[in-house]
């Protein structure tokens, strides 16, 4: 089942008393802010969105549409914050620190022989991870031909480290499907604030930013 559809079925029983509540979305400088009952989330976007929708409307969105996916993922993360009584998920304000911390953790656990498919859009994040001498294949999801390269990158590596923004695209389902082929037990980890909800469906995420 696709990630977002699986999550929708998971939260439906939890929101029956919240269907008439409103969710406000606004975009500022490639960041989509979502506000829901005092909880909020942030996420990367390349769209210009300003919407107020009820929870019922959000749950009825056609998730074949990319902007609808961004709205739905924004709501999911704000809902998880509301449900867990956490006020917000935010971008790491010091990415150099966070990616160094990430690199340290991977190095301690797997050593420098770790092979990684890193899917993001910031070259600087890749440069930080590459300092640990991991074998890192960097895929920039904004580049032409990105989707044609996903298969080889995942197939030839153990760890798939993936920006939470990908959860707003069909790539996320492709990534999980490819990673499980050949019974190779590849590890897929999503990072960043747009991945806050994935723990609800037992996917792994890095939670320190």
Short mmCIF file of C-alpha atoms in Angstrom, two decimals:
data_model
loop_
_atom_site.label_atom_id
_atom_site.label_comp_id
_atom_site.label_asym_id
_atom_site.label_seq_id
_atom_site.Cartn_x
_atom_site.Cartn_y
_atom_site.Cartn_z
CA UNK A 1 0.00 0.00 0.00
CA UNK A 2 1.37 3.48 -0.82
CA UNK A 3 2.84 5.30 2.19
CA UNK A 4 0.27 8.10 2.28
CA UNK A 5 -2.70 5.77 1.84
CA UNK A 6 -1.37 3.55 4.61
CA UNK A 7 -0.99 6.56 6.89
CA UNK A 8 -4.49 7.77 6.02
CA UNK A 9 -5.98 4.44 7.11
CA UNK A 10 -3.91 4.59 10.29
CA UNK A 11 -5.11 8.03 11.40
CA UNK A 12 -8.75 7.79 10.32
CA UNK A 13 -9.87 6.29 13.66
CA UNK A 14 -7.95 9.03 15.51
CA UNK A 15 -9.54 12.02 13.80
CA UNK A 16 -13.26 11.20 13.85
CA UNK A 17 -13.93 14.01 16.35
CA UNK A 18 -11.71 16.48 14.45
CA UNK A 19 -13.19 16.36 10.94
CA UNK A 20 -14.71 19.83 11.19
CA UNK A 21 -11.50 21.45 12.51
CA UNK A 22 -9.56 23.70 10.15
CA UNK A 23 -5.97 23.54 8.96
CA UNK A 24 -4.18 26.63 7.66
CA UNK A 25 -1.33 26.37 5.13
CA UNK A 26 0.97 29.17 4.01
CA UNK A 27 4.20 29.34 2.00
CA UNK A 28 7.14 31.58 2.81
CA UNK A 29 10.46 31.27 0.98
CA UNK A 30 10.13 27.64 -0.15
CA UNK A 31 8.79 26.59 3.24
CA UNK A 32 5.24 25.34 3.72
CA UNK A 33 3.94 26.10 7.21
CA UNK A 34 0.96 24.11 8.49
CA UNK A 35 -1.08 25.16 11.54
CA UNK A 36 -3.53 22.82 13.26
CA UNK A 37 -5.10 23.31 16.71
CA UNK A 38 -2.00 25.00 18.11
CA UNK A 39 0.42 22.52 16.56
CA UNK A 40 2.46 23.31 13.48
CA UNK A 41 4.92 21.83 11.05
CA UNK A 42 7.31 23.05 8.39
CA UNK A 43 8.27 21.49 5.10
CA UNK A 44 10.14 22.21 1.91
CA UNK A 45 7.99 23.23 -1.05
CA UNK A 46 8.50 24.59 -4.55
CA UNK A 47 4.84 25.62 -4.78
CA UNK A 48 3.07 28.76 -3.63
CA UNK A 49 0.30 27.57 -1.31
CA UNK A 50 -2.13 29.47 0.87
CA UNK A 51 -5.15 27.39 1.85
CA UNK A 52 -7.55 26.86 4.72
CA UNK A 53 -9.16 23.44 4.67
CA UNK A 54 -11.12 21.30 7.08
CA UNK A 55 -9.69 17.97 8.17
CA UNK A 56 -12.53 16.28 6.30
CA UNK A 57 -11.52 18.07 3.08
CA UNK A 58 -7.88 17.09 3.57
CA UNK A 59 -8.79 13.45 4.04
CA UNK A 60 -10.71 13.59 0.74
CA UNK A 61 -7.86 15.05 -1.32
CA UNK A 62 -6.80 13.23 -4.49
CA UNK A 63 -3.28 12.09 -3.59
CA UNK A 64 -2.27 11.65 -7.22
CA UNK A 65 -1.77 15.43 -7.26
CA UNK A 66 1.62 16.71 -5.99
CA UNK A 67 0.27 19.85 -4.28
CA UNK A 68 -2.41 17.77 -2.56
CA UNK A 69 0.34 15.48 -1.32
CA UNK A 70 2.21 18.47 0.13
CA UNK A 71 -0.97 19.58 1.91
CA UNK A 72 -1.62 16.08 3.21
CA UNK A 73 1.96 15.56 4.44
CA UNK A 74 1.89 18.99 6.09
CA UNK A 75 -1.31 18.05 7.90
CA UNK A 76 0.05 14.63 8.92
CA UNK A 77 3.08 16.17 10.58
CA UNK A 78 1.05 18.87 12.33
CA UNK A 79 -1.43 16.21 13.45
CA UNK A 80 1.37 14.03 14.86
CA UNK A 81 2.60 17.03 16.82
CA UNK A 82 -0.92 17.68 18.11
CA UNK A 83 -1.42 14.01 18.95
CA UNK A 84 1.94 13.70 20.71
CA UNK A 85 1.49 17.08 22.43
CA UNK A 86 4.58 18.50 20.76
CA UNK A 87 4.18 22.06 19.45
CA UNK A 88 6.10 21.77 16.20
CA UNK A 89 8.56 20.09 13.90
CA UNK A 90 11.04 22.54 12.42
CA UNK A 91 13.96 22.50 10.06
CA UNK A 92 17.34 22.07 11.70
CA UNK A 93 18.59 25.62 12.05
CA UNK A 94 22.22 24.50 11.90
CA UNK A 95 22.41 21.92 9.14
CA UNK A 96 26.18 21.58 9.42
CA UNK A 97 25.82 20.49 13.05
CA UNK A 98 22.96 18.10 12.28
CA UNK A 99 24.64 16.41 9.33
CA UNK A 100 27.88 16.07 11.27
CA UNK A 101 25.88 14.44 14.06
CA UNK A 102 24.26 12.17 11.49
CA UNK A 103 27.67 11.24 10.07
CA UNK A 104 29.04 10.52 13.55
CA UNK A 105 26.17 8.18 14.35
CA UNK A 106 26.49 6.28 11.11
CA UNK A 107 30.27 6.04 11.49
CA UNK A 108 30.00 4.63 15.02
CA UNK A 109 27.38 2.11 13.98
CA UNK A 110 28.57 1.02 10.52
CA UNK A 111 32.14 2.28 10.09
CA UNK A 112 33.59 4.01 7.05
CA UNK A 113 32.68 1.07 4.78
CA UNK A 114 29.03 2.16 4.80
CA UNK A 115 27.57 2.50 1.30
CA UNK A 116 24.80 5.06 1.07
CA UNK A 117 22.31 6.39 -1.45
CA UNK A 118 21.69 9.97 -0.28
CA UNK A 119 18.61 11.67 -1.75
CA UNK A 120 18.39 15.40 -1.04
CA UNK A 121 18.71 18.72 -2.87
CA UNK A 122 21.59 20.33 -0.99
CA UNK A 123 25.12 19.65 -2.20
CA UNK A 124 26.47 21.03 1.09
CA UNK A 125 24.75 18.24 3.08
CA UNK A 126 26.38 15.65 0.80
CA UNK A 127 29.78 17.27 1.30
CA UNK A 128 29.48 16.96 5.09
CA UNK A 129 28.59 13.26 4.92
CA UNK A 130 31.32 12.53 2.39
CA UNK A 131 33.96 13.67 4.91
CA UNK A 132 33.38 10.42 6.82
CA UNK A 133 34.72 8.39 3.86
CA UNK A 134 31.41 6.63 3.35
CA UNK A 135 30.65 5.53 -0.16
CA UNK A 136 27.96 8.13 -0.85
CA UNK A 137 26.01 8.27 -4.11
CA UNK A 138 24.25 11.64 -4.07
CA UNK A 139 20.99 12.08 -5.96
CA UNK A 140 19.67 15.63 -6.24
CA UNK A 141 15.91 15.32 -6.72
CA UNK A 142 15.83 18.65 -8.58
CA UNK A 143 18.12 17.46 -11.36
CA UNK A 144 16.91 16.14 -14.70
CA UNK A 145 16.97 12.37 -14.93
CA UNK A 146 16.77 11.93 -11.18
CA UNK A 147 14.06 9.25 -11.30
CA UNK A 148 15.93 7.22 -13.93
CA UNK A 149 18.90 7.00 -11.54
CA UNK A 150 17.01 5.93 -8.40
CA UNK A 151 17.10 2.20 -9.18
CA UNK A 152 20.87 1.86 -9.57
CA UNK A 153 21.60 4.09 -6.59
CA UNK A 154 19.41 2.08 -4.22
CA UNK A 155 20.31 -1.32 -5.67
CA UNK A 156 24.04 -0.74 -5.16
CA UNK A 157 23.94 0.54 -1.59
CA UNK A 158 23.00 -0.63 1.90
CA UNK A 159 21.53 2.58 3.36
CA UNK A 160 19.02 4.87 1.66
CA UNK A 161 19.01 8.26 3.41
CA UNK A 162 16.14 10.26 2.04
CA UNK A 163 14.85 13.80 2.52
CA UNK A 164 11.34 13.89 3.96
CA UNK A 165 10.33 16.08 1.01
CA UNK A 166 10.31 12.89 -1.06
CA UNK A 167 7.27 11.78 0.93
CA UNK A 168 5.29 14.37 -1.02
CA UNK A 169 6.20 12.60 -4.29
CA UNK A 170 5.64 9.12 -5.79
CA UNK A 171 9.39 8.55 -5.40
CA UNK A 172 8.88 7.51 -1.78
CA UNK A 173 6.88 4.43 -2.75
CA UNK A 174 9.41 3.63 -5.50
CA UNK A 175 12.26 3.95 -3.01
CA UNK A 176 10.69 1.49 -0.57
CA UNK A 177 9.78 -0.95 -3.33
CA UNK A 178 13.29 -0.94 -4.82
CA UNK A 179 14.95 -1.16 -1.41
CA UNK A 180 13.11 -4.37 -0.57
CA UNK A 181 13.92 -6.22 -3.79
CA UNK A 182 16.14 -9.30 -3.77
CA UNK A 183 15.50 -9.67 -0.02
CA UNK A 184 18.60 -7.52 0.46
CA UNK A 185 17.32 -5.91 3.67
CA UNK A 186 18.40 -2.41 2.72
CA UNK A 187 17.85 0.24 5.36
CA UNK A 188 15.67 3.23 4.41
CA UNK A 189 15.72 6.27 6.71
CA UNK A 190 13.84 9.52 6.13
CA UNK A 191 15.08 12.73 7.72
CA UNK A 192 13.79 16.23 8.33
CA UNK A 193 10.50 17.64 9.60
CA UNK A 194 8.39 16.30 6.74
CA UNK A 195 9.12 12.77 7.96
CA UNK A 196 7.67 13.20 11.47
CA UNK A 197 4.62 11.07 10.70
CA UNK A 198 6.42 7.99 9.34
CA UNK A 199 6.90 6.46 12.78
CA UNK A 200 3.13 5.90 12.79
CA UNK A 201 3.56 3.25 10.10
CA UNK A 202 6.82 1.82 11.45
CA UNK A 203 9.19 3.44 8.98
CA UNK A 204 12.49 4.73 10.29
CA UNK A 205 13.34 8.40 10.60
CA UNK A 206 16.10 10.49 12.12
CA UNK A 207 14.43 12.40 14.90
CA UNK A 208 17.03 14.92 16.00
CA UNK A 209 15.89 17.47 13.42
#
